[in-house]
XYZ file of C-alpha atoms in Angstrom:
526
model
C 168.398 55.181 -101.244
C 170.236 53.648 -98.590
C 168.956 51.159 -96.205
C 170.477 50.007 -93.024
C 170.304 46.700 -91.613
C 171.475 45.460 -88.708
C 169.222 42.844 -87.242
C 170.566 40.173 -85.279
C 168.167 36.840 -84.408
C 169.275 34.871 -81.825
C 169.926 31.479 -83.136
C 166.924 28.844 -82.849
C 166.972 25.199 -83.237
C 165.848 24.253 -86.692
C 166.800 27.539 -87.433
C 168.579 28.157 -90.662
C 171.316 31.699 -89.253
C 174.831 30.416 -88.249
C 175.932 29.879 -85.258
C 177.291 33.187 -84.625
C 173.613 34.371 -85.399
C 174.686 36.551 -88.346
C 172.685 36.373 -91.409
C 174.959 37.213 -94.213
C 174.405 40.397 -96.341
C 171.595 39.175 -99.173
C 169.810 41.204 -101.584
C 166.926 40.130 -100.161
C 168.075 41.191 -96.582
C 169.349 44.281 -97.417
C 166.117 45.921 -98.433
C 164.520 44.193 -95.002
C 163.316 47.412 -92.607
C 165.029 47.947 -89.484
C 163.375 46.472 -86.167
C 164.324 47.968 -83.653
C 164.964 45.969 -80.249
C 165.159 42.676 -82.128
C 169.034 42.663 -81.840
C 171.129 41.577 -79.577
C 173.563 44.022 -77.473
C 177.223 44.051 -78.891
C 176.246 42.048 -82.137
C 177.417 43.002 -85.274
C 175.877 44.990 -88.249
C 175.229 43.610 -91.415
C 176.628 44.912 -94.366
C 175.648 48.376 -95.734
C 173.795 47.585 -98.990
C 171.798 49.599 -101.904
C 168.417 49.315 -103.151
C 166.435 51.349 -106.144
C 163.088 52.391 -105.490
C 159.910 53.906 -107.729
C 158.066 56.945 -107.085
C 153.965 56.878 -108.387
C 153.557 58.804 -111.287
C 152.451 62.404 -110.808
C 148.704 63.114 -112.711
C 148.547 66.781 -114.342
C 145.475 68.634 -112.587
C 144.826 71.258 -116.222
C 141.387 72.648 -116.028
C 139.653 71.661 -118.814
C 140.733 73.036 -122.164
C 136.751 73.850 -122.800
C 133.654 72.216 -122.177
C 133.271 69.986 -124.234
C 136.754 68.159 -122.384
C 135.081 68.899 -119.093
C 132.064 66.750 -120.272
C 134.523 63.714 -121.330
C 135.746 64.156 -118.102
C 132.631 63.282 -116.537
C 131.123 60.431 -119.036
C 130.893 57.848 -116.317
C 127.686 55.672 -117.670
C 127.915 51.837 -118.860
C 128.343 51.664 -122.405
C 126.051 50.435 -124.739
C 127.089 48.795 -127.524
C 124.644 46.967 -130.491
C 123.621 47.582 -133.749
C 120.862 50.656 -132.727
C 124.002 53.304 -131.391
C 125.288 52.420 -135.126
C 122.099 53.720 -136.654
C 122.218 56.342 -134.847
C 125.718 57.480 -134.715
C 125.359 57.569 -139.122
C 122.064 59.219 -138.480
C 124.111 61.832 -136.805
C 127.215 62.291 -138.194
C 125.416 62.287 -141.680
C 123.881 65.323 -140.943
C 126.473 67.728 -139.457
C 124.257 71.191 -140.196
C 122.210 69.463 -137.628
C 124.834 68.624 -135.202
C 126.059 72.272 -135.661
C 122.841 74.031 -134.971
C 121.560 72.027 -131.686
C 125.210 72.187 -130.239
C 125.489 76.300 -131.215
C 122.099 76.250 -129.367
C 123.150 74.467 -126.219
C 125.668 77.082 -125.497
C 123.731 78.836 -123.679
C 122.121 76.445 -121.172
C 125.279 73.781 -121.369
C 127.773 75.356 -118.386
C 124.859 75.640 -116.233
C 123.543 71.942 -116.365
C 127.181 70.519 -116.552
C 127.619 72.739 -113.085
C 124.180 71.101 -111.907
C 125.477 67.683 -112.910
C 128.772 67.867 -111.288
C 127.515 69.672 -107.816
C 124.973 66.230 -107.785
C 127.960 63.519 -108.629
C 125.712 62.249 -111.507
C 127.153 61.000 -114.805
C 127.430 63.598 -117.436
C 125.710 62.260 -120.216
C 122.921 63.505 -118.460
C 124.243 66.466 -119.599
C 124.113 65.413 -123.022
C 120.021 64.307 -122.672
C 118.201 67.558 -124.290
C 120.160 66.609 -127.582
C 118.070 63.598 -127.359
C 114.518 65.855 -126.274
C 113.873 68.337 -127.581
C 117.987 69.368 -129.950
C 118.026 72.043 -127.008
C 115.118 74.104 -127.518
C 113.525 75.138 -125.098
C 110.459 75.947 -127.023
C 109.882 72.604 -128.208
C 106.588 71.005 -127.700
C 105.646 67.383 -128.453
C 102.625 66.120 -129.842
C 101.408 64.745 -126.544
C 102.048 68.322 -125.207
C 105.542 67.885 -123.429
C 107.581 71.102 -123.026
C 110.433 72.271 -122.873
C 114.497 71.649 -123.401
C 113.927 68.377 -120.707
C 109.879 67.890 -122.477
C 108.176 67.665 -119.222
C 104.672 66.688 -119.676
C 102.026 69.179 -117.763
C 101.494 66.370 -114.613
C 104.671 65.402 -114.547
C 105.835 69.044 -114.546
C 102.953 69.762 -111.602
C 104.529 67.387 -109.590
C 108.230 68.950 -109.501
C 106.158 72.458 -109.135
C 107.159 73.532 -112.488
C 104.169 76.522 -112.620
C 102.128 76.127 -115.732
C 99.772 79.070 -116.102
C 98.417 82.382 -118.410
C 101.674 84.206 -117.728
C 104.642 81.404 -117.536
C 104.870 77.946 -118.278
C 108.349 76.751 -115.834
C 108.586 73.552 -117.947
C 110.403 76.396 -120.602
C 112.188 77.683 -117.649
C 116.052 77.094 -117.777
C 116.606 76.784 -113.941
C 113.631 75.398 -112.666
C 113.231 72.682 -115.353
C 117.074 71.741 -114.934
C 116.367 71.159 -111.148
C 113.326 69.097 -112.386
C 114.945 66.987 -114.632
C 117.767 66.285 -112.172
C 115.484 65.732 -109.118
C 113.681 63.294 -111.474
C 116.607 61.532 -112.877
C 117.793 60.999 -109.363
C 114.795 59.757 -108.263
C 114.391 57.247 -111.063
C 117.334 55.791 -110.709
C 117.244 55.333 -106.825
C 114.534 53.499 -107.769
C 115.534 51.027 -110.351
C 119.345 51.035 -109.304
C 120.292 51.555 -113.150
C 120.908 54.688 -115.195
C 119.336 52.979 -118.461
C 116.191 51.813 -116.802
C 116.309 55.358 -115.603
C 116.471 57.199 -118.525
C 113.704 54.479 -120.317
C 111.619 55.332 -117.456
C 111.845 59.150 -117.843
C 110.882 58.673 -121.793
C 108.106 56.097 -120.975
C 107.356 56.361 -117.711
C 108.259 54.495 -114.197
C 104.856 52.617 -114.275
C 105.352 51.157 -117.303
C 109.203 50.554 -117.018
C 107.917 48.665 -113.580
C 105.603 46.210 -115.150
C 107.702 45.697 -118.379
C 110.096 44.055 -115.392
C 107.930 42.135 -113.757
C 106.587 40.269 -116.382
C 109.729 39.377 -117.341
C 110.612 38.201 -113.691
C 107.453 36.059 -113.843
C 109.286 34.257 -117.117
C 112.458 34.275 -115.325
C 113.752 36.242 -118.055
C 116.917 39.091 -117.545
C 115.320 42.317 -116.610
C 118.162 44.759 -118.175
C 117.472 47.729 -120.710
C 117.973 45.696 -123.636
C 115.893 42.810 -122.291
C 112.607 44.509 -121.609
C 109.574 44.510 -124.038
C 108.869 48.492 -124.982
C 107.649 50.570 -127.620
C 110.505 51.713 -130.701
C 110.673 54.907 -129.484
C 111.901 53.810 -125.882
C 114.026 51.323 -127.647
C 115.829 53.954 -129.732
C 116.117 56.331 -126.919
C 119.156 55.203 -125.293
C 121.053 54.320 -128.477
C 120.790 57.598 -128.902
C 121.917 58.980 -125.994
C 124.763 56.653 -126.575
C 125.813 57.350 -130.091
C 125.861 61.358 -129.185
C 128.157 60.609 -126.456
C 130.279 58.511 -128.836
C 130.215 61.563 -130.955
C 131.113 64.230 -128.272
C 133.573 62.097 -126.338
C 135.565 61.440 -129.729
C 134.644 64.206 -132.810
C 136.951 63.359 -135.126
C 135.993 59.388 -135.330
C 132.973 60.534 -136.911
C 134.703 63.551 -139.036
C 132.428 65.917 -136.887
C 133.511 69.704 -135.797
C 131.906 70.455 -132.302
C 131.748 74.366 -132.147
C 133.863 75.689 -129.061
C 131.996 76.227 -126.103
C 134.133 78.156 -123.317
C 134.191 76.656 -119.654
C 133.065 79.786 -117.914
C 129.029 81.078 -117.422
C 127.153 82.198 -120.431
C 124.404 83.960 -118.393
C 123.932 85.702 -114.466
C 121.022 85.528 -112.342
C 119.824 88.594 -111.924
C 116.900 89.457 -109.176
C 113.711 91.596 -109.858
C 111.892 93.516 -106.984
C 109.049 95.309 -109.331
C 107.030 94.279 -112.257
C 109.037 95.174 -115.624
C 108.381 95.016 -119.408
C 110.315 92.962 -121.371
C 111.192 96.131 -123.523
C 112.672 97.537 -120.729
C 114.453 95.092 -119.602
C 116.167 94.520 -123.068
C 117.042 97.959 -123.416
C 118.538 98.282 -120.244
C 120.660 95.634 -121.100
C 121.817 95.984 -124.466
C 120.270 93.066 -125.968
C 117.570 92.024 -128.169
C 114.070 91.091 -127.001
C 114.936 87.751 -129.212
C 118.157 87.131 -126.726
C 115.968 88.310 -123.808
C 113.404 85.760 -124.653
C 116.073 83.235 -125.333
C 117.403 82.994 -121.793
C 113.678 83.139 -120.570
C 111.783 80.943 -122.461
C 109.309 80.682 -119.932
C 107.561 84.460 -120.306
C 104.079 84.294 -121.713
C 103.760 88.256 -122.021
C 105.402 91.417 -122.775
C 105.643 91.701 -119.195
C 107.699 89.991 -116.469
C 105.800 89.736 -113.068
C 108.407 90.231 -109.585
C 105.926 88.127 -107.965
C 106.233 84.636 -109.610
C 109.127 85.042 -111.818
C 111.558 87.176 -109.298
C 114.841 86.236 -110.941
C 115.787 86.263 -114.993
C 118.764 85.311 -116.843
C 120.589 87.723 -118.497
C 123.823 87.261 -120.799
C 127.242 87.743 -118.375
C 128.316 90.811 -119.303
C 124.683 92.322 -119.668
C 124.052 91.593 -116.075
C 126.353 94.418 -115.051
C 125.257 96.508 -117.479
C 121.581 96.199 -116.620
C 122.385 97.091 -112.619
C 124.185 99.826 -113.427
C 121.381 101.523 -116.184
C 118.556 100.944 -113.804
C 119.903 102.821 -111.047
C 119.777 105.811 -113.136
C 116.082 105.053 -114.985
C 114.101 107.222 -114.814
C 110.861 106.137 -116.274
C 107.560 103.414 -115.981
C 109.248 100.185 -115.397
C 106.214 98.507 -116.572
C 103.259 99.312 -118.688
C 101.061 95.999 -118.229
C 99.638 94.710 -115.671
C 97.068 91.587 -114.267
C 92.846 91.864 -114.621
C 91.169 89.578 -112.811
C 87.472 89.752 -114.632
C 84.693 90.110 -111.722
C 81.691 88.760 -113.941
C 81.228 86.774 -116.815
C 81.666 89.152 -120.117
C 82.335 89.509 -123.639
C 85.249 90.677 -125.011
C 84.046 93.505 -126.352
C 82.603 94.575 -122.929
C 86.446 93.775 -121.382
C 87.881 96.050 -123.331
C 85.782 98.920 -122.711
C 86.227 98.266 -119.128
C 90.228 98.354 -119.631
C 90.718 100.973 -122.007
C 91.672 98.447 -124.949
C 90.296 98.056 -128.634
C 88.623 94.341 -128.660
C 91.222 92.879 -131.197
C 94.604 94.250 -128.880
C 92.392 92.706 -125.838
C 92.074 89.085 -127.832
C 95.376 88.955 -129.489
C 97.211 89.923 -126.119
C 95.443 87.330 -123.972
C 94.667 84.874 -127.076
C 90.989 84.668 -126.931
C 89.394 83.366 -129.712
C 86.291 84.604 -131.630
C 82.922 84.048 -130.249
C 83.860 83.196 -126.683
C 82.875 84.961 -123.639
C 85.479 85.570 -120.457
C 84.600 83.900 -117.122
C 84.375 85.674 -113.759
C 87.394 85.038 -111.851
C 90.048 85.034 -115.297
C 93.066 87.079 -115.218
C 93.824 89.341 -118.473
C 96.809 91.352 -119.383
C 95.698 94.878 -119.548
C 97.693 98.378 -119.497
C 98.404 100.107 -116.543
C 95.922 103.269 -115.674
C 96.102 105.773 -112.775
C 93.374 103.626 -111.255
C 95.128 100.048 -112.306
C 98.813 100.760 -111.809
C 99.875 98.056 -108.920
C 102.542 95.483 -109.383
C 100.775 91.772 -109.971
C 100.130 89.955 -106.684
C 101.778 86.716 -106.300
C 98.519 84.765 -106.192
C 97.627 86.152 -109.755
C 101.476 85.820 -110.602
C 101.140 82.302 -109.397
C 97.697 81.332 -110.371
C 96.752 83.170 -112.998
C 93.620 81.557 -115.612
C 91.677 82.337 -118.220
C 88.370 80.392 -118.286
C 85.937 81.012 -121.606
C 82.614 79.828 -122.507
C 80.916 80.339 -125.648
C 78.813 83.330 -126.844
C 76.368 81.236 -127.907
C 75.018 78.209 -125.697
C 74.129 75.835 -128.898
C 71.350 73.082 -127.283
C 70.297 70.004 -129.884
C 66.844 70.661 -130.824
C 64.962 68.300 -133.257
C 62.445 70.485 -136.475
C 60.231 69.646 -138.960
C 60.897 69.544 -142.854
C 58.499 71.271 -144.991
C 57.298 69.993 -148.538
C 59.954 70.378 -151.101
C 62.454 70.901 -148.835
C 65.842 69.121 -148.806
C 68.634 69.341 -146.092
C 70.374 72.293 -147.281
C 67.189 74.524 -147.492
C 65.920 73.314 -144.237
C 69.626 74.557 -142.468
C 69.352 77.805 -144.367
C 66.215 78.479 -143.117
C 67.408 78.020 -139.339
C 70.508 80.127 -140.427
C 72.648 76.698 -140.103
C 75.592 75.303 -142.137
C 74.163 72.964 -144.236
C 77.476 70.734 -144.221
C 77.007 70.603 -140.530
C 73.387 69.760 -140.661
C 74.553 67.096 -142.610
C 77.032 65.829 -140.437
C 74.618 65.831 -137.539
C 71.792 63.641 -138.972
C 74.211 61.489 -141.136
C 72.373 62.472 -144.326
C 74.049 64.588 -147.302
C 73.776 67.733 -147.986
C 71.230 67.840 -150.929
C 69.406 64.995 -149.417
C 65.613 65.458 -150.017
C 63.219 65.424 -147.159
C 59.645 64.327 -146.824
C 56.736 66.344 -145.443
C 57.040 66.362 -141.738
C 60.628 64.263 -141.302
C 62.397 65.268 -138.024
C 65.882 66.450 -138.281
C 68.304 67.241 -135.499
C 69.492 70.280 -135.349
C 72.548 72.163 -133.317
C 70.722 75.615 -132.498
C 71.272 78.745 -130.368
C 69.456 77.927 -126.888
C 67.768 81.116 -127.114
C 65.899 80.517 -130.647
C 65.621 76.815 -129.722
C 63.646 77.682 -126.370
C 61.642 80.350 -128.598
C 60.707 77.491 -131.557
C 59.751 75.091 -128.692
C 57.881 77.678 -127.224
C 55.920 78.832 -130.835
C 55.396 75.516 -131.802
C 53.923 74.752 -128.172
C 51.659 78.084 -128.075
C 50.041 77.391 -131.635
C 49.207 74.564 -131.543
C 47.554 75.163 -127.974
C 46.049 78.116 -130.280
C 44.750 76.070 -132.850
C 43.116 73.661 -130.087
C 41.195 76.739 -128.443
C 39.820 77.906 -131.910
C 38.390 74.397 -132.649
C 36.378 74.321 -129.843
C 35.214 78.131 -130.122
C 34.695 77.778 -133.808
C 36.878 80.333 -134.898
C 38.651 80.128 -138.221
C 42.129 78.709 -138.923
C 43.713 82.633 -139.632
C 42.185 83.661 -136.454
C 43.925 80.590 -134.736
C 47.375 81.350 -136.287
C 47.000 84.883 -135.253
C 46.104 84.101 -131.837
C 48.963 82.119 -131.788
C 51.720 84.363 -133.089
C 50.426 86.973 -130.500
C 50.776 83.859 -127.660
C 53.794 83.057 -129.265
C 55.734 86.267 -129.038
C 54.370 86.599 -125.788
C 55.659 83.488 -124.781
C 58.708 84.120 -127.088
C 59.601 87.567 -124.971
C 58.483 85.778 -121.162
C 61.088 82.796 -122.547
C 63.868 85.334 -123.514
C 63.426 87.393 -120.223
C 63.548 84.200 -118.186
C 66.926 83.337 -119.695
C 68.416 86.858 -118.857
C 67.300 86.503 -115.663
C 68.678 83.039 -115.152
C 72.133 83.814 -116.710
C 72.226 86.396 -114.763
C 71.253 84.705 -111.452
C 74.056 82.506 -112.866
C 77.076 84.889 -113.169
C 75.961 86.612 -109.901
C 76.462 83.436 -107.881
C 79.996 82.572 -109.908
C 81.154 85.959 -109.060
C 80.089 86.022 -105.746
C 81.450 82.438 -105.028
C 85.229 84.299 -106.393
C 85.067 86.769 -104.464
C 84.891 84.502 -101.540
């Protein structure tokens, strides 16, 4: 490139130009810029000179080759490096099945966070984060009854109105827990201005993250990650976040074969506007109920409700599929539909009411043995002519089953008789003699003497009606004293008084319970 300069400076005393006020032709004044007006008129130009020049280099804009290069891309987090992430990288990369399995699994969720990710200008090893929950399933449940591929636990799930009820649990949910986890994440870190305080906090919560950093202000100690006083499993959590990124971001250091995931959607969102069976849905697609349930993890039932769940994944090329079978369907959409129970009621006495046997009513609605349904619970049943409306989104939404037991069992203290040990006495009041002999502390074949009180777990019907008999004979036995009539004419009075007393006692329980069921049911229907 060629640069002209032809500057003259009027001479200045102390000034080092000639007289003539000519600068000679330098290197350095060659490559000088050209200012215009600073010559004089009628001066002379300086010699025409050469220069070289650079250009910046040009950067390649590829698209990513897959995704596991667009995730590199994005790894933006401070490093850690100690002796934990080696643990865990061996732990890792000595188990490649493993590895294999939880990344084959994430290929179905993986585009959709790493889209989530980028849109929010986080780092991407959030991305990476489910490996550390829950090895991408999204049916995984903890111990301390966290859900989900992001293990929410049911509060914290509440909170980001992840729906937990009879028919869904959102905490399963592939979009909606994704937004959670994100919204979460965010929020953690705005408040402790670090992503690995942030991530401790989301394993062992922000309260306790908080005070693990004060006390070490109040010792002037460092209040990093690595500083803090916390349980193992917080201590191992980031380590391991760090030694699958290690992994991901370089395979082949630790002789591990990522299986290709494409950069392109796995699944489409597809929108419901009626109720529709899972069946049906599958079919329509081409796909398996297993695939179905795959991309839905949060469905509870054989049936998906319009109301709260309005929009399901379905593979990419299903989607299309799907649209264009149910335009020309023909049939029921759905064959289930929402109960809500108006009084209190066995199961038995449910499924009469809906037209089920009592074992399809308990296994679809997973009510155990022995326990009544409450007024005001919603139960899958099968559509009728009578029942056949789509679920409302308040049952969709709110949806409960409350159960009580059968049986109300009330402690209620007996005599022994003569002879009698522990496991005779419980047979006689039709109780398990283990359990007897859990409840008084006393083994099973322990012997008993004459008269020694024992605590008993019994029915409250038969324990009002032993109360009752032993009340009413021995009243018996007091009145035939003082009239002077014999000891069998005092126990007969007194059965007669007693199953009197027994039968009053029995009717005024009906009538309670059901004074009691009338005022739950009319207190739902309000």
């Amino acid at each position: 490139m060629l640069v002209l300069s032809g500057c003259a400076t009027l001479g200045q005393e102390g000034s080092s130009l000639p007289a003539d006020g000519v600068r000679p032709a330098t290197e350095a004044n060659v490559q000088a810029p050209l200012r215009h007006g600073a010559g004089r008129p009628g001066a002379p130009l300086s010699a025409i000179g050469t220069a070289t020049t650079s250009q910046p280099p040009v950067m390649t804009l590829a698209a990513p080759s897959d995704l596991w290069d667009r995730i590199r891309r994005g790894l933006s987090m401070p490093d850690l490096d100690n002796d934990l992430v080696r643990d865990r990288e061996q732990w890792y990369a000595s188990r490649p099945d493993y590895i294999q399995r939880m990344t084959e699994r994430s290929s179905r969720y993986l585009f959709h966070i790493v889209e989530e990710i980028e849109r929010r200008n986080m780092p991407m090893e959030l991305a990476l984060l489910p490996f550390i929950e829950s090895a991408f399933n999204p049916q995984a449940v903890s111990s301390a009854r966290a859900a989900g591929m992001w293990q929410f636990m049911p509060a914290t799930g509440e909170s980001f109105d992840l729906k937990q009820n009879i028919f869904r649990d959102d905490r399963r949910d592939v979009l909606a827990s994704t937004r959670a986890a994100l919204d979460y994440l965010q929020q953690l870190h705005n408040r402790f201005g670090d992503w690995h305080l942030a991530l401790a906090a989301y394993n062992w919560g922000q309260g306790n993250v908080s005070r693990a950093i004060t006390r070490n202000q109040r010792e002037g100690l460092p209040t990093r990650y690595t500083d803090l006083n916390m349980p193992m499993e917080t201590r191992m959590y980031v380590p391991k976040l760090q030694a699958v990124k290690n992994i991901i971001a370089n395979p082949d250091a630790f002789r591990t074969r990522l299986p290709l995931i494409g950069n392109h959607p796995f699944f489409d969102t597809v929108t419901l506007e009626r109720d529709m069976d899972v069946a049906v849905i599958a079919r329509l697609s081409g796909i398996s109920e297993q695939d179905f349930r795959a991309l839905n993890p949060s469905l509870k039932h054989p049936v998906v409700m319009a109301a709260g769940t309005p929009n399901i994944l379905l593979p990419w090329d299903s989607a299309q599929v799907f649209h264009s079978k149910l335009q020309s369907h023909s049939g029921p959409l759905a064959s289930w539909t929402a109960w809500v129970v108006p009084t209190t009621m066995t199961a038995a006495e449910a499924a009469q009411r809906t037209g089920m046997t009592e074992s399809e009513l308990r296994s679809v609605n997973s009510i155990p043995a022995r326990m009544m349904v409450r007024a005001g619970s919603s139960l899958l049943v099968p559509r009728t002519g009578q029942r056949n409306n789509d679920v409302s989104i308040h049952v969709a939404d709110n949806g409960h089953l409350s159960l009580q037991p059968e049986v109300i069992l009330r402690s209620t203290t007996v005599r022994a008789r003569k002879g009698e040990n522990l496991a005779k006495l419980a047979n006689r009041y039709g109780v398990s003699p283990v359990s007897a002999a859990g409840w008084n502390k006393l083994a099973v074949n322990a012997r008993l003497k004459p008269g020694q009180r024992i605590t008993l777990m019994l029915p409250q019907r038969t324990a009002l009606a032993s109360a009752t008999s032993r009340t009413v004979t021995g009243k018996a036995a007091a009145s035939a004293k003082k009239t002077g009539k014999t000891a069998a004419d005092a126990k007969k009075a007194g059965s007669k008084t007693a199953a009197k007393g027994k039968a009053a006692s029995t009717s005024k329980v009906q009538a309670s319970s059901k004074k009691a069921v009338t005022k739950v049911a009319a207190k739902n229907v309000r």
